[in-house]
Amino acid sequence: MKTLNSSLHPVILFQTIISLLVEFIFIFPTANRQFKTLNLFNISLSIILLIALVLAILSKKLKFLSWSKNAVIIIFPAFNLFLIPIFFRTMNGFLKLGILSELVFILSLFLINIPLFKLELNTLETPVIRFLFIFVFYTAARYSPLYYPTYLPKILNQFLDTYFWFSIFMLFSWVLIFNAWSNTWKFNIKVLPNNNYQIWAVIILVFYMIWFSFFDQFINLGTSWSEIFGSWSYPISQLHFSWYNLLYALFTGILEESFRWANLQILLPYFKNKFLPILGPILISAFFFGIYHYTLSYTLNLNSILYVIDAFVMGLILAGIYLYTGKLYITILFHAAIDLVGFNLGSLVNYNLGLLDYLQQLVLIILINMIFFIFLFTGKRKKGIAINVSKLIKKSNLT
């Protein structure tokens, strides 16, 4: 392993100090009064980052503090995802700068972390530290108090209000992050030519993805078993398509599936020679998918537990589909299709008007997804996934 400088690059040191000064001199005494809830996590991150920065500076003399450099690298990009939105919210609230500040805000999010990604990210060498970095970065992105424009033209404003642009920002960030760690990674895996059995499996897979996109959202409206599983004339008649819903569905699909992809890129090489080399990474990525969905309810009861289990099993399915097909865009489209149907259904998606109550619906969805997961991970499909995983590990060069 190459020997790396234990001190921060001067550019990153300067950038971190300036960001903390903005936080404690401008944001803390002003934004804290306006956005108390939104600013809480930001203040916590800023205090942790300040401590890590001080320790990183001291590590030049005290070598046992060399780990603090990694702490700064891990925390700083996440900190920026809170600092920048709150800063521009506050600036517009006080100065009413309008369209200029909004355009600068979006540009700042894209540019602020590039120096760190280019100069320091390659010093995070171990898979555990890299996984911690993408976990912290994604968590900050998921809960960032995103500031959205209000002064732009209506069409552009609606486009930005869906946060679709932010999913592009996340893809841009993943490109920079993985370029720092490897020059051979790919979003997609080139799969082997299919034999007849695999073609039939793909047909079943495509049918399942289309069918489940509607089933998952229409199950609460079925007054009979036939209406639950396929007689969907009424709910389909209630769908109201809009471009806003499409862009928002794509935002959620890209945001969450790109994080799953990043997880698997790190975890699969790490688990290569360990127990459960394929299933282990899938279980971990699905676990985080489930936990993140728990925060949508913020309650602990049987409903929320089953909802997390439902999201966990769905995470297994989505990871399995990516590894079987080798294509990230397929899981993005599948995820977006489920959300799009729900968004287009409107308020009806929240009502239990059918045969099954909410708990029964969740149990049925979980059972169906588990059956399909077993289908994916048995027979020749399991062998196909193993081949694709070995190609991903070889291609990613992240071991």
XYZ file of C-alpha atoms in Angstrom:
399
model
C 0.000 0.000 0.000
C 1.336 3.434 -0.926
C 2.287 5.875 1.798
C 0.007 8.901 1.868
C 0.468 12.311 3.427
C -1.362 12.400 6.746
C -2.098 16.145 6.456
C -4.938 17.729 4.516
C -4.241 19.334 1.158
C -3.911 23.146 1.631
C -6.837 23.778 -0.733
C -9.128 21.505 1.291
C -7.874 22.948 4.563
C -8.631 26.482 3.350
C -12.047 25.486 1.970
C -13.029 23.754 5.208
C -11.989 26.727 7.363
C -13.948 29.167 5.170
C -17.051 26.946 5.286
C -16.896 26.706 9.076
C -16.464 30.485 9.372
C -19.559 30.988 7.217
C -21.418 28.519 9.425
C -20.509 30.017 12.798
C -20.416 33.710 11.843
C -23.337 33.936 9.428
C -25.515 30.814 9.474
C -25.611 30.005 13.168
C -26.814 33.401 14.480
C -29.257 34.053 11.611
C -30.552 30.865 9.982
C -30.914 29.185 13.359
C -33.792 31.533 14.147
C -35.526 30.892 10.822
C -34.879 27.203 10.206
C -34.371 25.622 13.619
C -35.337 22.095 12.616
C -33.517 22.226 9.287
C -30.405 23.676 10.864
C -30.121 21.181 13.744
C -28.312 18.495 11.774
C -26.172 21.153 10.112
C -25.027 22.522 13.491
C -24.227 19.000 14.690
C -22.180 18.303 11.562
C -20.360 21.632 11.861
C -19.290 20.914 15.464
C -18.072 17.415 14.538
C -16.272 18.816 11.478
C -14.617 21.539 13.574
C -13.329 19.002 16.089
C -12.078 16.722 13.297
C -10.346 19.651 11.574
C -8.554 20.720 14.761
C -7.418 17.146 15.347
C -6.299 16.854 11.711
C -4.138 19.956 12.109
C -2.685 18.558 15.344
C -1.981 15.234 13.622
C 1.078 16.804 11.971
C 2.717 16.591 15.375
C 0.649 13.822 16.953
C 0.641 10.892 14.541
C -1.899 8.898 16.551
C -4.476 11.485 15.408
C -3.893 10.721 11.717
C -7.376 9.159 11.490
C -8.882 12.647 11.899
C -7.970 13.495 8.306
C -10.330 10.765 7.127
C -13.007 12.161 9.431
C -12.735 15.575 7.741
C -12.911 13.986 4.273
C -16.000 11.972 5.242
C -17.879 14.805 6.966
C -17.041 17.823 4.792
C -19.070 16.894 1.654
C -22.076 15.997 3.824
C -21.697 19.261 5.730
C -21.813 21.180 2.436
C -25.160 19.580 1.574
C -26.623 21.354 4.593
C -24.527 24.525 4.642
C -25.229 25.596 1.054
C -29.054 25.197 1.038
C -29.416 26.918 4.429
C -27.027 29.689 3.380
C -29.012 30.483 0.223
C -32.353 30.166 2.005
C -31.119 32.705 4.524
C -29.574 34.992 1.926
C -32.771 35.105 -0.120
C -34.818 35.605 3.030
C -32.824 38.693 4.009
C -31.672 40.182 0.703
C -34.316 38.988 -1.801
C -31.685 38.379 -4.476
C -34.015 36.232 -6.552
C -32.982 34.344 -9.657
C -29.250 35.088 -9.385
C -28.871 33.465 -5.975
C -30.951 30.477 -7.096
C -28.753 29.797 -10.101
C -25.595 30.267 -8.020
C -27.047 27.883 -5.420
C -27.480 25.058 -7.922
C -24.052 25.708 -9.443
C -22.458 25.769 -5.983
C -23.826 22.333 -5.092
C -22.264 20.885 -8.232
C -18.880 22.551 -7.754
C -18.257 22.790 -3.997
C -17.033 19.216 -3.438
C -14.974 18.806 -6.615
C -11.645 19.866 -5.010
C -12.035 17.330 -2.200
C -13.128 14.559 -4.569
C -10.149 15.248 -6.834
C -7.444 15.893 -4.225
C -8.241 13.796 -1.165
C -10.823 11.086 -1.833
C -8.241 8.588 -3.044
C -6.732 8.593 0.469
C -9.793 6.678 1.703
C -8.305 3.291 0.881
C -10.180 0.662 2.882
C -13.640 -0.630 1.845
C -15.057 0.060 5.313
C -13.992 3.715 5.243
C -15.270 4.095 1.679
C -18.604 2.571 2.616
C -18.824 4.935 5.586
C -18.144 7.859 3.265
C -20.914 6.991 0.779
C -23.310 6.249 3.660
C -22.719 9.654 5.291
C -22.812 11.467 1.945
C -26.066 9.823 0.838
C -27.702 10.320 4.236
C -26.898 14.024 4.087
C -28.217 14.175 0.514
C -31.424 12.391 1.482
C -32.180 14.715 4.403
C -30.649 17.910 3.078
C -33.017 20.897 3.480
C -32.970 21.443 -0.258
C -33.697 24.969 -1.268
C -35.792 25.185 -4.421
C -36.278 28.214 -6.647
C -39.244 30.550 -6.495
C -38.218 33.314 -8.879
C -37.507 31.314 -12.041
C -39.925 31.076 -14.988
C -42.868 28.756 -14.242
C -41.823 25.878 -16.511
C -38.234 25.869 -15.246
C -39.433 26.338 -11.682
C -41.662 23.249 -11.888
C -38.781 21.271 -13.373
C -36.500 22.235 -10.476
C -39.223 21.858 -7.850
C -39.336 18.086 -8.532
C -35.655 17.877 -7.466
C -34.945 15.898 -10.641
C -31.893 18.122 -11.026
C -30.677 16.887 -7.639
C -30.714 13.273 -8.832
C -28.460 14.417 -11.702
C -26.233 16.043 -9.106
C -26.013 12.725 -7.238
C -25.085 10.837 -10.416
C -22.456 13.499 -11.085
C -21.134 13.030 -7.544
C -20.978 9.232 -7.835
C -18.985 9.619 -11.062
C -16.438 11.857 -9.324
C -16.303 9.647 -6.227
C -15.717 6.383 -8.056
C -13.319 7.981 -10.530
C -11.198 8.866 -7.487
C -11.196 5.222 -6.383
C -11.032 3.402 -9.713
C -10.719 4.208 -13.405
C -12.484 1.063 -14.618
C -15.900 1.130 -12.853
C -19.136 1.127 -14.861
C -22.804 1.842 -14.094
C -23.755 -1.195 -16.193
C -22.346 -4.709 -16.544
C -22.020 -6.347 -19.967
C -23.926 -9.619 -19.515
C -23.300 -12.870 -21.355
C -25.451 -13.805 -24.372
C -28.699 -15.362 -23.171
C -29.683 -18.943 -23.844
C -33.362 -19.863 -24.230
C -33.880 -20.417 -20.514
C -32.457 -17.002 -19.648
C -34.658 -15.361 -22.277
C -37.734 -16.829 -20.622
C -36.440 -15.615 -17.269
C -36.067 -12.109 -18.686
C -39.640 -12.263 -20.046
C -40.891 -13.248 -16.578
C -38.777 -10.461 -15.058
C -40.192 -7.811 -17.393
C -43.762 -9.033 -16.786
C -43.200 -8.953 -13.028
C -41.812 -5.407 -13.067
C -44.752 -4.097 -15.119
C -47.363 -6.025 -13.134
C -45.908 -5.174 -9.723
C -45.703 -1.445 -10.536
C -49.524 -1.420 -10.649
C -50.216 -4.136 -8.075
C -48.179 -2.390 -5.367
C -50.226 0.808 -5.710
C -53.666 -0.654 -6.539
C -53.843 -3.341 -3.826
C -55.649 -1.022 -1.400
C -58.515 -0.493 -3.870
C -59.293 -4.127 -4.754
C -62.695 -5.252 -3.431
C -62.135 -8.834 -4.613
C -59.132 -11.066 -5.251
C -59.464 -10.533 -8.998
C -59.367 -6.758 -8.492
C -56.352 -7.118 -6.223
C -54.336 -9.141 -8.712
C -55.313 -7.759 -12.095
C -58.807 -6.389 -12.728
C -57.705 -2.792 -12.380
C -60.137 -0.930 -14.610
C -61.281 1.400 -11.804
C -57.864 2.437 -10.403
C -56.441 2.827 -13.912
C -59.326 5.201 -14.721
C -58.278 7.301 -11.717
C -54.702 7.813 -12.883
C -53.864 11.403 -13.783
C -50.503 11.704 -15.520
C -48.380 14.829 -15.155
C -44.822 15.702 -16.126
C -44.250 16.853 -12.567
C -45.057 13.345 -11.273
C -42.819 11.769 -13.909
C -39.833 13.923 -13.009
C -40.380 13.396 -9.288
C -40.631 9.625 -9.788
C -37.384 9.683 -11.770
C -35.783 11.722 -8.989
C -36.610 9.079 -6.364
C -35.601 6.237 -8.683
C -32.236 7.736 -9.580
C -31.449 8.907 -6.045
C -32.166 5.596 -4.307
C -30.993 3.176 -6.989
C -27.705 4.990 -7.551
C -27.030 4.672 -3.810
C -27.797 0.940 -3.996
C -25.391 0.702 -6.924
C -22.703 2.534 -4.907
C -23.269 0.167 -1.962
C -22.851 -2.907 -4.107
C -19.744 -1.501 -5.831
C -18.024 -1.304 -2.438
C -19.539 -4.307 -0.643
C -19.279 -6.999 -3.324
C -15.470 -6.768 -3.699
C -15.128 -6.593 0.106
C -17.237 -9.743 0.599
C -15.552 -11.624 -2.261
C -13.808 -14.195 -0.059
C -16.088 -13.924 2.959
C -19.237 -15.624 4.189
C -22.243 -14.966 1.905
C -20.169 -13.201 -0.798
C -23.236 -12.169 -2.847
C -26.151 -12.369 -0.437
C -24.275 -10.476 2.296
C -23.899 -7.227 0.293
C -27.485 -7.540 -0.949
C -28.779 -7.921 2.624
C -26.788 -4.899 3.808
C -27.967 -2.672 0.950
C -31.567 -3.810 1.518
C -31.234 -3.145 5.244
C -30.347 0.500 4.639
C -33.150 0.793 2.075
C -35.588 -0.401 4.719
C -34.222 1.845 7.468
C -34.369 4.933 5.271
C -38.036 4.180 4.564
C -38.764 3.893 8.288
C -37.997 7.596 8.588
C -40.987 8.313 6.352
C -43.310 7.390 9.232
C -41.282 8.252 12.393
C -43.435 5.899 14.473
C -42.721 2.500 15.961
C -45.678 0.170 15.628
C -46.635 -2.971 13.735
C -47.529 -0.973 10.620
C -44.177 0.804 10.479
C -42.250 -2.422 11.185
C -44.014 -4.233 8.361
C -43.456 -1.209 6.120
C -39.716 -1.420 6.812
C -39.770 -5.170 6.111
C -41.661 -4.454 2.882
C -38.998 -1.918 1.846
C -36.240 -4.345 2.895
C -37.643 -7.145 0.718
C -38.137 -4.676 -2.137
C -34.475 -3.775 -1.686
C -33.559 -7.439 -2.128
C -35.567 -7.548 -5.350
C -34.033 -4.380 -6.779
C -30.478 -5.508 -5.955
C -31.206 -8.906 -7.495
C -32.603 -7.345 -10.676
C -29.524 -5.134 -11.042
C -27.139 -8.050 -10.568
C -29.113 -10.318 -12.907
C -29.559 -7.811 -15.733
C -26.366 -5.861 -15.127
C -28.191 -2.629 -15.899
C -28.650 0.214 -13.411
C -31.184 1.982 -15.624
C -33.540 -1.025 -15.382
C -33.808 -0.775 -11.603
C -34.153 3.014 -11.875
C -37.054 2.651 -14.324
C -38.712 -0.079 -12.232
C -38.425 1.982 -9.054
C -39.652 5.116 -10.839
C -42.590 3.219 -12.397
C -43.852 2.107 -8.962
C -43.641 5.649 -7.627
C -45.144 7.155 -10.792
C -48.270 5.006 -10.539
C -48.676 6.029 -6.899
C -48.128 9.729 -7.640
C -50.584 9.646 -10.552
C -53.179 7.894 -8.381
C -53.158 10.885 -6.057
C -54.935 10.749 -2.698
C -56.537 7.363 -3.496
C -53.201 5.680 -2.788
C -53.643 6.557 0.903
C -57.100 5.031 1.389
C -57.972 1.430 2.245
C -61.121 0.956 0.203
C -60.773 -2.699 -0.656
C -60.844 -6.228 0.685
C -57.582 -6.122 2.665
C -56.566 -3.835 5.495
C -53.151 -2.164 5.520
C -51.377 -4.939 7.448
C -52.799 -7.629 5.172
C -51.684 -5.659 2.135
C -48.116 -5.404 3.425
C -47.960 -9.107 4.288
C -49.203 -10.072 0.806
C -46.729 -7.754 -0.923
C -43.860 -9.115 1.194
C -44.787 -12.737 0.422
C -45.029 -12.095 -3.325
C -41.688 -10.304 -3.384
C -40.034 -13.077 -1.371
C -41.294 -15.645 -3.865
C -39.861 -13.628 -6.733
C -36.565 -13.142 -4.868
C -36.277 -16.928 -4.448
C -36.997 -17.280 -8.183
C -34.159 -14.861 -8.994
C -31.641 -16.627 -6.773
C -32.208 -20.222 -7.796
C -31.264 -22.313 -10.823
C -29.446 -20.804 -13.778
C -30.443 -17.333 -12.687
C -28.284 -17.719 -9.575
C -25.356 -18.780 -11.777
C -25.962 -15.786 -14.037
C -25.886 -13.441 -11.051
C -22.636 -15.026 -9.822
C -21.054 -14.482 -13.260
C -22.183 -10.854 -13.332
C -20.873 -10.251 -9.813
C -17.446 -11.626 -10.740
C -17.389 -9.321 -13.771
C -18.449 -6.355 -11.646
C -15.679 -7.039 -9.127
C -13.094 -7.406 -11.867
C -14.306 -4.302 -13.691
C -14.638 -2.074 -10.648
C -11.059 -2.692 -9.446
C -12.159 -1.633 -5.954
C -10.760 -4.555 -3.955
